[in-house]
CSV table of N, CA and C in Angstrom, one decimal:
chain,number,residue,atom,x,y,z
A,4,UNK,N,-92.8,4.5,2.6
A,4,UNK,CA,-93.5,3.2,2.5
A,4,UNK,C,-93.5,2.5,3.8
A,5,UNK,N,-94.4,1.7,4.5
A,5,UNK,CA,-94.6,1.4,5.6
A,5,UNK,C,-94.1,-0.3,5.2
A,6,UNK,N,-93.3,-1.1,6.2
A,6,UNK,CA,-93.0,-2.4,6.2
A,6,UNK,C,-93.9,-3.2,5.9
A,7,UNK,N,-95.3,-3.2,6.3
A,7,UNK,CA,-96.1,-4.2,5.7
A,7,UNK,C,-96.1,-4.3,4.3
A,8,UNK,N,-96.2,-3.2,3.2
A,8,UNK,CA,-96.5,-3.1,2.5
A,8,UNK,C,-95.1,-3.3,1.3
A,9,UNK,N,-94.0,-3.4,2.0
A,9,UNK,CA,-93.0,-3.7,1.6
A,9,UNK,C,-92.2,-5.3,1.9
A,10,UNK,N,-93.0,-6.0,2.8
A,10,UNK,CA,-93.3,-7.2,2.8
A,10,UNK,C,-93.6,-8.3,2.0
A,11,UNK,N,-94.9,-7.3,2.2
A,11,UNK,CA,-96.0,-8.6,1.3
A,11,UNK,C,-95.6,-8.4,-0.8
A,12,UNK,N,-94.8,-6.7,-0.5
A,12,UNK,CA,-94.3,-7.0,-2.3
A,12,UNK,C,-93.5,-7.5,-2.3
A,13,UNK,N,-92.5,-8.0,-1.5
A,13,UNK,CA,-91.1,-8.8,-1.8
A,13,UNK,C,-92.0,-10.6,-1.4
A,14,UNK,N,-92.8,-10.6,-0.7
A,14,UNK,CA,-93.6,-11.8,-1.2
A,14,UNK,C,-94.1,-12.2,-2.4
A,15,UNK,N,-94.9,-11.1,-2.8
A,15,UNK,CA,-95.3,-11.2,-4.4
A,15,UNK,C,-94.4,-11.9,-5.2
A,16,UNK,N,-93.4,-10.7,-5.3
A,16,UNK,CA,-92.1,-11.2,-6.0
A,16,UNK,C,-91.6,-12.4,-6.0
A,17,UNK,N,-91.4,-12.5,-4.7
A,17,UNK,CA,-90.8,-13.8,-4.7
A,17,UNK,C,-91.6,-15.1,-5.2
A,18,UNK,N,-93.0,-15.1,-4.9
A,18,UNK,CA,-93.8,-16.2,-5.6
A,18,UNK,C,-93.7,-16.1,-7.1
A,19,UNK,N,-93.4,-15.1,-7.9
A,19,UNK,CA,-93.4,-14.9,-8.9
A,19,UNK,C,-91.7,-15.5,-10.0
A,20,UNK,N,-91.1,-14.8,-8.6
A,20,UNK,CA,-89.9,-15.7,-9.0
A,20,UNK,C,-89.3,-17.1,-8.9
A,21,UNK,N,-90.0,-17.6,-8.1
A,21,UNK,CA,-89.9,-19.1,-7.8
A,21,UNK,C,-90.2,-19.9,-9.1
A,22,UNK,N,-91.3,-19.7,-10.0
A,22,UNK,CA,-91.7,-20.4,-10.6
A,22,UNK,C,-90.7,-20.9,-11.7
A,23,UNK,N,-90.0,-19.3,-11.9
A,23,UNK,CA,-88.9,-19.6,-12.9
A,23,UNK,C,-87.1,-20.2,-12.4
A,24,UNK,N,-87.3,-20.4,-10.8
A,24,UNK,CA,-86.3,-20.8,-10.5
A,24,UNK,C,-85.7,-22.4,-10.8
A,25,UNK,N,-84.6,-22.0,-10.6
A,25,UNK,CA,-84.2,-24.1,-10.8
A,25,UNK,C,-84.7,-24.6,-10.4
A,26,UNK,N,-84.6,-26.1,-10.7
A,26,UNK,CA,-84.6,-26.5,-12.2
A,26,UNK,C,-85.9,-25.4,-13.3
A,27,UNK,N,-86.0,-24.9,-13.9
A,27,UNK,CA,-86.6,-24.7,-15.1
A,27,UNK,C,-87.6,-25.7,-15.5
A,28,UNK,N,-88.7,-25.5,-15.4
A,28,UNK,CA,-89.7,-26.3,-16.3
A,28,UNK,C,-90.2,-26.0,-17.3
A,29,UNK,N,-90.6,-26.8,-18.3
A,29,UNK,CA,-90.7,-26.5,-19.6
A,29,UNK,C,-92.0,-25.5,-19.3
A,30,UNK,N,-93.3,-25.4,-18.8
A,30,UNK,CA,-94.1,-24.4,-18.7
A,30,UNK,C,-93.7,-23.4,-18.1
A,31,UNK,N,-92.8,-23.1,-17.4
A,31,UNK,CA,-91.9,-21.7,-17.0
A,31,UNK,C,-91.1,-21.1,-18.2
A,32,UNK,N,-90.2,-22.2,-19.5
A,32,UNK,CA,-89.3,-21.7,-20.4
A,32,UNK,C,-91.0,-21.4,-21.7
A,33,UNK,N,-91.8,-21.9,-21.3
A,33,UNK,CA,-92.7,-21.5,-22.5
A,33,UNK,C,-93.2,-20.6,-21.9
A,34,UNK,N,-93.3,-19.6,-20.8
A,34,UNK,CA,-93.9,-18.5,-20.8
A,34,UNK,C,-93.1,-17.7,-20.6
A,35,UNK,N,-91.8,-17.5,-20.1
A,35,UNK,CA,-90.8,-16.8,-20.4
A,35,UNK,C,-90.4,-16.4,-22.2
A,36,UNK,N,-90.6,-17.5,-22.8
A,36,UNK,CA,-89.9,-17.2,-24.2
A,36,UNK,C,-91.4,-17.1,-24.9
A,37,UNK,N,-92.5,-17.8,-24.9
A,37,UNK,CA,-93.8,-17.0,-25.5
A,37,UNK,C,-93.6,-18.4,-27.0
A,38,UNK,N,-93.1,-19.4,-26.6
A,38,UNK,CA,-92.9,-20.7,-27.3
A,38,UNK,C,-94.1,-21.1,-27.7
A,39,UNK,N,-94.8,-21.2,-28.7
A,39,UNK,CA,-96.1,-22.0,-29.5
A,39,UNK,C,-95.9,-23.7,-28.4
A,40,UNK,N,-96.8,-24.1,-28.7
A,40,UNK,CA,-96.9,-25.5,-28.1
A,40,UNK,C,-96.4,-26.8,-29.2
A,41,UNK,N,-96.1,-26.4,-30.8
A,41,UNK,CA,-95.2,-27.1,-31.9
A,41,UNK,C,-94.1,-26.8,-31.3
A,42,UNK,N,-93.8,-25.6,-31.2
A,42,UNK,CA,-92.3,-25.2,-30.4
A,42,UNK,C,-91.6,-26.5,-29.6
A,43,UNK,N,-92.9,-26.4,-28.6
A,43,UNK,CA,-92.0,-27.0,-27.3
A,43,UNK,C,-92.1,-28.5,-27.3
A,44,UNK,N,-93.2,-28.8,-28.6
A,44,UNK,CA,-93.2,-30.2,-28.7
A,44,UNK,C,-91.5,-30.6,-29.6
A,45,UNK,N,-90.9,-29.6,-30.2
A,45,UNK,CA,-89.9,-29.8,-30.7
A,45,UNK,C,-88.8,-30.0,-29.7
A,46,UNK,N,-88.5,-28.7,-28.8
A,46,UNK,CA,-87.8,-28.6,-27.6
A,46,UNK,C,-88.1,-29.9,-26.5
A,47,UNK,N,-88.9,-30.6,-26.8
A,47,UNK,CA,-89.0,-31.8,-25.7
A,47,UNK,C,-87.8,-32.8,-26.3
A,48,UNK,N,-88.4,-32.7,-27.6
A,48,UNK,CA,-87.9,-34.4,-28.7
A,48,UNK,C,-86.2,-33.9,-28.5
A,49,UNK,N,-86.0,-32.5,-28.8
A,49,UNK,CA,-84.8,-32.1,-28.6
A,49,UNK,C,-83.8,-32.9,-27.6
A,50,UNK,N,-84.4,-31.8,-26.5
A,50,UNK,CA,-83.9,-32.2,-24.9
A,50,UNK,C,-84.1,-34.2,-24.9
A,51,UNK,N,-85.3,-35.2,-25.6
A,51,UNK,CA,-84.8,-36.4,-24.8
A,51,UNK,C,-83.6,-36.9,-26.1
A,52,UNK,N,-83.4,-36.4,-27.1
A,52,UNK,CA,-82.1,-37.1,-28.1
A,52,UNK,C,-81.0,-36.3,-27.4
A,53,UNK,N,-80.5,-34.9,-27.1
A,53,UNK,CA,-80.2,-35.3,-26.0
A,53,UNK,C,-79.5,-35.6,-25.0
A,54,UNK,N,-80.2,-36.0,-24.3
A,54,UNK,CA,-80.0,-37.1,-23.3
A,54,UNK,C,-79.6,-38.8,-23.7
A,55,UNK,N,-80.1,-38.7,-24.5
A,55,UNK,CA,-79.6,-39.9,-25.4
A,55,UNK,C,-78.3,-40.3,-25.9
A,56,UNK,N,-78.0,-39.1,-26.7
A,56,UNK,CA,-77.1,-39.1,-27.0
A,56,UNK,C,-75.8,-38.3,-26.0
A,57,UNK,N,-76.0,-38.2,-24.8
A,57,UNK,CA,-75.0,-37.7,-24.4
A,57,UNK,C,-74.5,-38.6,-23.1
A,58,UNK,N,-75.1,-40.0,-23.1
A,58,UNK,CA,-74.7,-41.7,-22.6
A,58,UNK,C,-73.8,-41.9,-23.5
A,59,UNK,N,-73.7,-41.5,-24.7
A,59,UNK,CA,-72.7,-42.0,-26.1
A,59,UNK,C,-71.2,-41.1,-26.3
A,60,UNK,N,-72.0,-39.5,-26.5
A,60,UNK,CA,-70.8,-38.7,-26.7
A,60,UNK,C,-71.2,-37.3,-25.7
A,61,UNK,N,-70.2,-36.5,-25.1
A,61,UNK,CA,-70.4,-36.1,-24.1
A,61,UNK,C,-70.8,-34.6,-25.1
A,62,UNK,N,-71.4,-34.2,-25.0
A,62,UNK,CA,-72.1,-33.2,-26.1
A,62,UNK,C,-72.4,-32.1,-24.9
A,63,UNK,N,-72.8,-31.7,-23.9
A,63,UNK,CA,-73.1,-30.7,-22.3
A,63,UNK,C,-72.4,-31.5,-21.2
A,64,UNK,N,-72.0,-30.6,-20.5
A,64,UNK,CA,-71.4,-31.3,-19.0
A,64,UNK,C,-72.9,-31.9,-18.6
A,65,UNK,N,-72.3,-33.1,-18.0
A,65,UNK,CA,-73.4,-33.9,-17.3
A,65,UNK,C,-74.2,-33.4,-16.3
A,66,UNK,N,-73.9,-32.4,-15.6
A,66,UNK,CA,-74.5,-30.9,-14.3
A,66,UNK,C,-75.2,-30.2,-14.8
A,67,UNK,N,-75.3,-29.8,-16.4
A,67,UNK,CA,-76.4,-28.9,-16.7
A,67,UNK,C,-77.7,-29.4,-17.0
A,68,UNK,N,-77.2,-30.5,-17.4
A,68,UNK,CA,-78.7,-31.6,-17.7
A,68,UNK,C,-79.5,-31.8,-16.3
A,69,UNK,N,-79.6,-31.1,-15.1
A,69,UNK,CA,-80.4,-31.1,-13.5
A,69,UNK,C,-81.3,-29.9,-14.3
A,70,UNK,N,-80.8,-29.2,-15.2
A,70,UNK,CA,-81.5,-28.1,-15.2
A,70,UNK,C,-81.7,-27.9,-17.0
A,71,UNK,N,-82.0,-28.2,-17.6
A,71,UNK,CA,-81.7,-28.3,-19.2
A,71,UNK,C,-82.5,-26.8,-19.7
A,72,UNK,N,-83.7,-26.5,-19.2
A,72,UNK,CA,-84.6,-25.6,-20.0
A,72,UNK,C,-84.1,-24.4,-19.5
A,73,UNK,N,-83.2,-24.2,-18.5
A,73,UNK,CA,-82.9,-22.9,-18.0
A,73,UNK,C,-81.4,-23.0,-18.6
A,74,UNK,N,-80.4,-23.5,-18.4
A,74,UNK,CA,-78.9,-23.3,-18.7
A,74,UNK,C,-78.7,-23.6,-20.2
A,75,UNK,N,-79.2,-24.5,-21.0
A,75,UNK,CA,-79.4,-24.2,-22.6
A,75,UNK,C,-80.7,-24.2,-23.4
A,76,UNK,N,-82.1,-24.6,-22.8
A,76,UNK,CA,-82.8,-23.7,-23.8
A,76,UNK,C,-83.5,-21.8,-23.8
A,77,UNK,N,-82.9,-21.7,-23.0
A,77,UNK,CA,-83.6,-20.3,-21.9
A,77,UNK,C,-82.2,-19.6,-22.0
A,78,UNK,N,-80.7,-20.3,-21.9
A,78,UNK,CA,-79.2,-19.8,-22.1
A,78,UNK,C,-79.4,-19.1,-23.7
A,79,UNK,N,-80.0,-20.4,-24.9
A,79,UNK,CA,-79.6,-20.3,-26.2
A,79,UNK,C,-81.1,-19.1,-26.4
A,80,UNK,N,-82.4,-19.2,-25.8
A,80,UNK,CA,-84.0,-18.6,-26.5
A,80,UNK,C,-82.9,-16.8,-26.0
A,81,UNK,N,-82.4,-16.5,-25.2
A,81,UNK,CA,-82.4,-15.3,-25.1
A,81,UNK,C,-81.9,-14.3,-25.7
A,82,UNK,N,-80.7,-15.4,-26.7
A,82,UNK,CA,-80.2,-14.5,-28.2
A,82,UNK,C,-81.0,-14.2,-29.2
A,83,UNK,N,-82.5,-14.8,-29.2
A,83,UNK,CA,-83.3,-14.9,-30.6
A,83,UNK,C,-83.7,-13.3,-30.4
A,84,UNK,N,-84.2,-12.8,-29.6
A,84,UNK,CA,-84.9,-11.6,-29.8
A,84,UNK,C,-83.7,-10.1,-30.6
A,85,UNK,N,-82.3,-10.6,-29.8
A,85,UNK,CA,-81.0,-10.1,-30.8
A,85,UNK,C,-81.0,-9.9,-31.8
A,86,UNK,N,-81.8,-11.1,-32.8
A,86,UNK,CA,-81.8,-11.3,-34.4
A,86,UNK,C,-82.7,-10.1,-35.0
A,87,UNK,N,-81.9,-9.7,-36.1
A,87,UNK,CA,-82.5,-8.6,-36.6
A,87,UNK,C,-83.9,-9.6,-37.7
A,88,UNK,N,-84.9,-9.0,-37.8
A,88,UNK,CA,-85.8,-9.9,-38.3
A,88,UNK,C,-86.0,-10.1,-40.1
A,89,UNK,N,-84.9,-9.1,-40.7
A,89,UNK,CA,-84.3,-10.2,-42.3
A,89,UNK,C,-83.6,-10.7,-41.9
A,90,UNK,N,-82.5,-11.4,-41.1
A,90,UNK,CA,-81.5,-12.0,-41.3
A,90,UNK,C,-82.1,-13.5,-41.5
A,91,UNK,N,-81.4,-13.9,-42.3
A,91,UNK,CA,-81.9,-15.0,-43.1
A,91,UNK,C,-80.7,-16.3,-43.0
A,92,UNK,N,-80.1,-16.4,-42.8
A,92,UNK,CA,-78.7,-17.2,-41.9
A,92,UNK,C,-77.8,-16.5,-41.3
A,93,UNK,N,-77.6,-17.4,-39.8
A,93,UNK,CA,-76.7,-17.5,-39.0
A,93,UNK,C,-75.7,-18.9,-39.1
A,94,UNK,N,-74.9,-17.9,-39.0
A,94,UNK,CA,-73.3,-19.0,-38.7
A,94,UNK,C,-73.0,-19.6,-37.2
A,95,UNK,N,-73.5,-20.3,-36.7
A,95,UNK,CA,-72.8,-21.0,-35.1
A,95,UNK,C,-71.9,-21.7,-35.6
A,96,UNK,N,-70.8,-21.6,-35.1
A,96,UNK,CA,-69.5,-22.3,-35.8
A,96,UNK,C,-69.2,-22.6,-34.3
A,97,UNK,N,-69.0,-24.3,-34.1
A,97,UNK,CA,-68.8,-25.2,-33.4
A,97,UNK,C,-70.0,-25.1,-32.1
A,98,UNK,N,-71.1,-25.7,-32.4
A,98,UNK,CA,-72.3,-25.7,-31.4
A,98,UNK,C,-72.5,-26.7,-31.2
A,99,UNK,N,-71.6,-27.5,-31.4
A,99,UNK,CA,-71.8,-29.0,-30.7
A,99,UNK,C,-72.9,-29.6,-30.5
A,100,UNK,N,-73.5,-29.4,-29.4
A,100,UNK,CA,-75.3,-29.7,-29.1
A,100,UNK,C,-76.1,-29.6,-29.6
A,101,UNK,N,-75.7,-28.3,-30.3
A,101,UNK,CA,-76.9,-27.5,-31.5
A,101,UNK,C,-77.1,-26.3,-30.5
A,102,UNK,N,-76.8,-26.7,-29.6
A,102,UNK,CA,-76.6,-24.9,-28.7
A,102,UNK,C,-75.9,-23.6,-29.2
A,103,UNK,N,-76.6,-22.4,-29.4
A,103,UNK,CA,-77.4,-22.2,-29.5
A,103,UNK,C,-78.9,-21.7,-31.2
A,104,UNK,N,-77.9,-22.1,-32.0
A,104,UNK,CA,-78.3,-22.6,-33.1
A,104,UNK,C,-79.9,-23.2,-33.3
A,105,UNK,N,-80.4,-24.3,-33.1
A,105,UNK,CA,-81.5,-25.1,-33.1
A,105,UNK,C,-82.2,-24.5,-32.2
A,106,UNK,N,-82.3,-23.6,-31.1
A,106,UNK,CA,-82.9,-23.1,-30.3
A,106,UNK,C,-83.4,-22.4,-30.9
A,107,UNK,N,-82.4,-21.1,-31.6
A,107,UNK,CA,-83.2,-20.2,-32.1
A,107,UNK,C,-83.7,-20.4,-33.7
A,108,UNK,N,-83.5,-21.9,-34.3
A,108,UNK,CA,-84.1,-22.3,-35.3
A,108,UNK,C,-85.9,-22.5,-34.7
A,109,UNK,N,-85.9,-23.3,-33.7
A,109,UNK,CA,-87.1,-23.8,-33.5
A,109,UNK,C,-87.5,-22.8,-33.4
A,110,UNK,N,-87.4,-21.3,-32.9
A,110,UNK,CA,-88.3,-20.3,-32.6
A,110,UNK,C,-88.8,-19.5,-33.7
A,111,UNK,N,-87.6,-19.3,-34.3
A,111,UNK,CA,-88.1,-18.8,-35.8
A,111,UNK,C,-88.8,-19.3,-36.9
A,112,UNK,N,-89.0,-20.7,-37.1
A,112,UNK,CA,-89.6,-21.7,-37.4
A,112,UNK,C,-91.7,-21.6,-37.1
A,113,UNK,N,-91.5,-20.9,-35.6
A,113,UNK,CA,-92.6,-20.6,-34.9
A,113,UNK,C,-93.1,-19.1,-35.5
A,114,UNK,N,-92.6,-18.5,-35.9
A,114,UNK,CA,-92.6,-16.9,-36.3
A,114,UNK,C,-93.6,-17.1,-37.7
């Protein structure tokens, strides 16, 4: 392969990959995960209670919230595809946030 041509594809890439880099934006976690737009209207209301609620009780380290849709909804969306497709409850035993529980509620929800 000649260097131009091994250039311009690690350009590609890299444009490609930027989009999903930090911070995570909600139209990067909705084309990564293939989220309905009910979905992400859920995952918004999510993410601002929250933030709300984590001025009150410390529910995420305060550092992950720079980045919310990549470190817990994109952390919690990538166990859903795991789920075998009868399983009909899951147990998250101590999820605090609803991480990652509610994540993959909202998606299956979308199914």
């Amino acid at each position: 392969m000649n260097e131009k041509f091994i250039r311009d594809a690690a350009a590609k890439a890299t444009t490609r990959i930027r989009k999903y880099m930090s911070p995570l934006k909600p139209e990067g976690f909705q084309e990564l995960t293939k989220a309905s737009d009910a979905a992400m209207s859920h995952f918004t209301a999510y993410l601002e209670l929250l933030r709300h609620w984590q001025k009150k009780i410390n529910l995420v380290s305060q550092a992950t919230l720079e980045d919310p849709w990549n470190r817990h909804f994109l952390d919690s969306a990538q166990l859903y595809p795991l789920l075998k497709k009868e399983a009909r409850v899951i147990v998250d035993v101590g999820s605090g946030a609803g991480f990652p529980a509610l994540v993959m509620a909202i998606l299956d929800a979308d199914k």
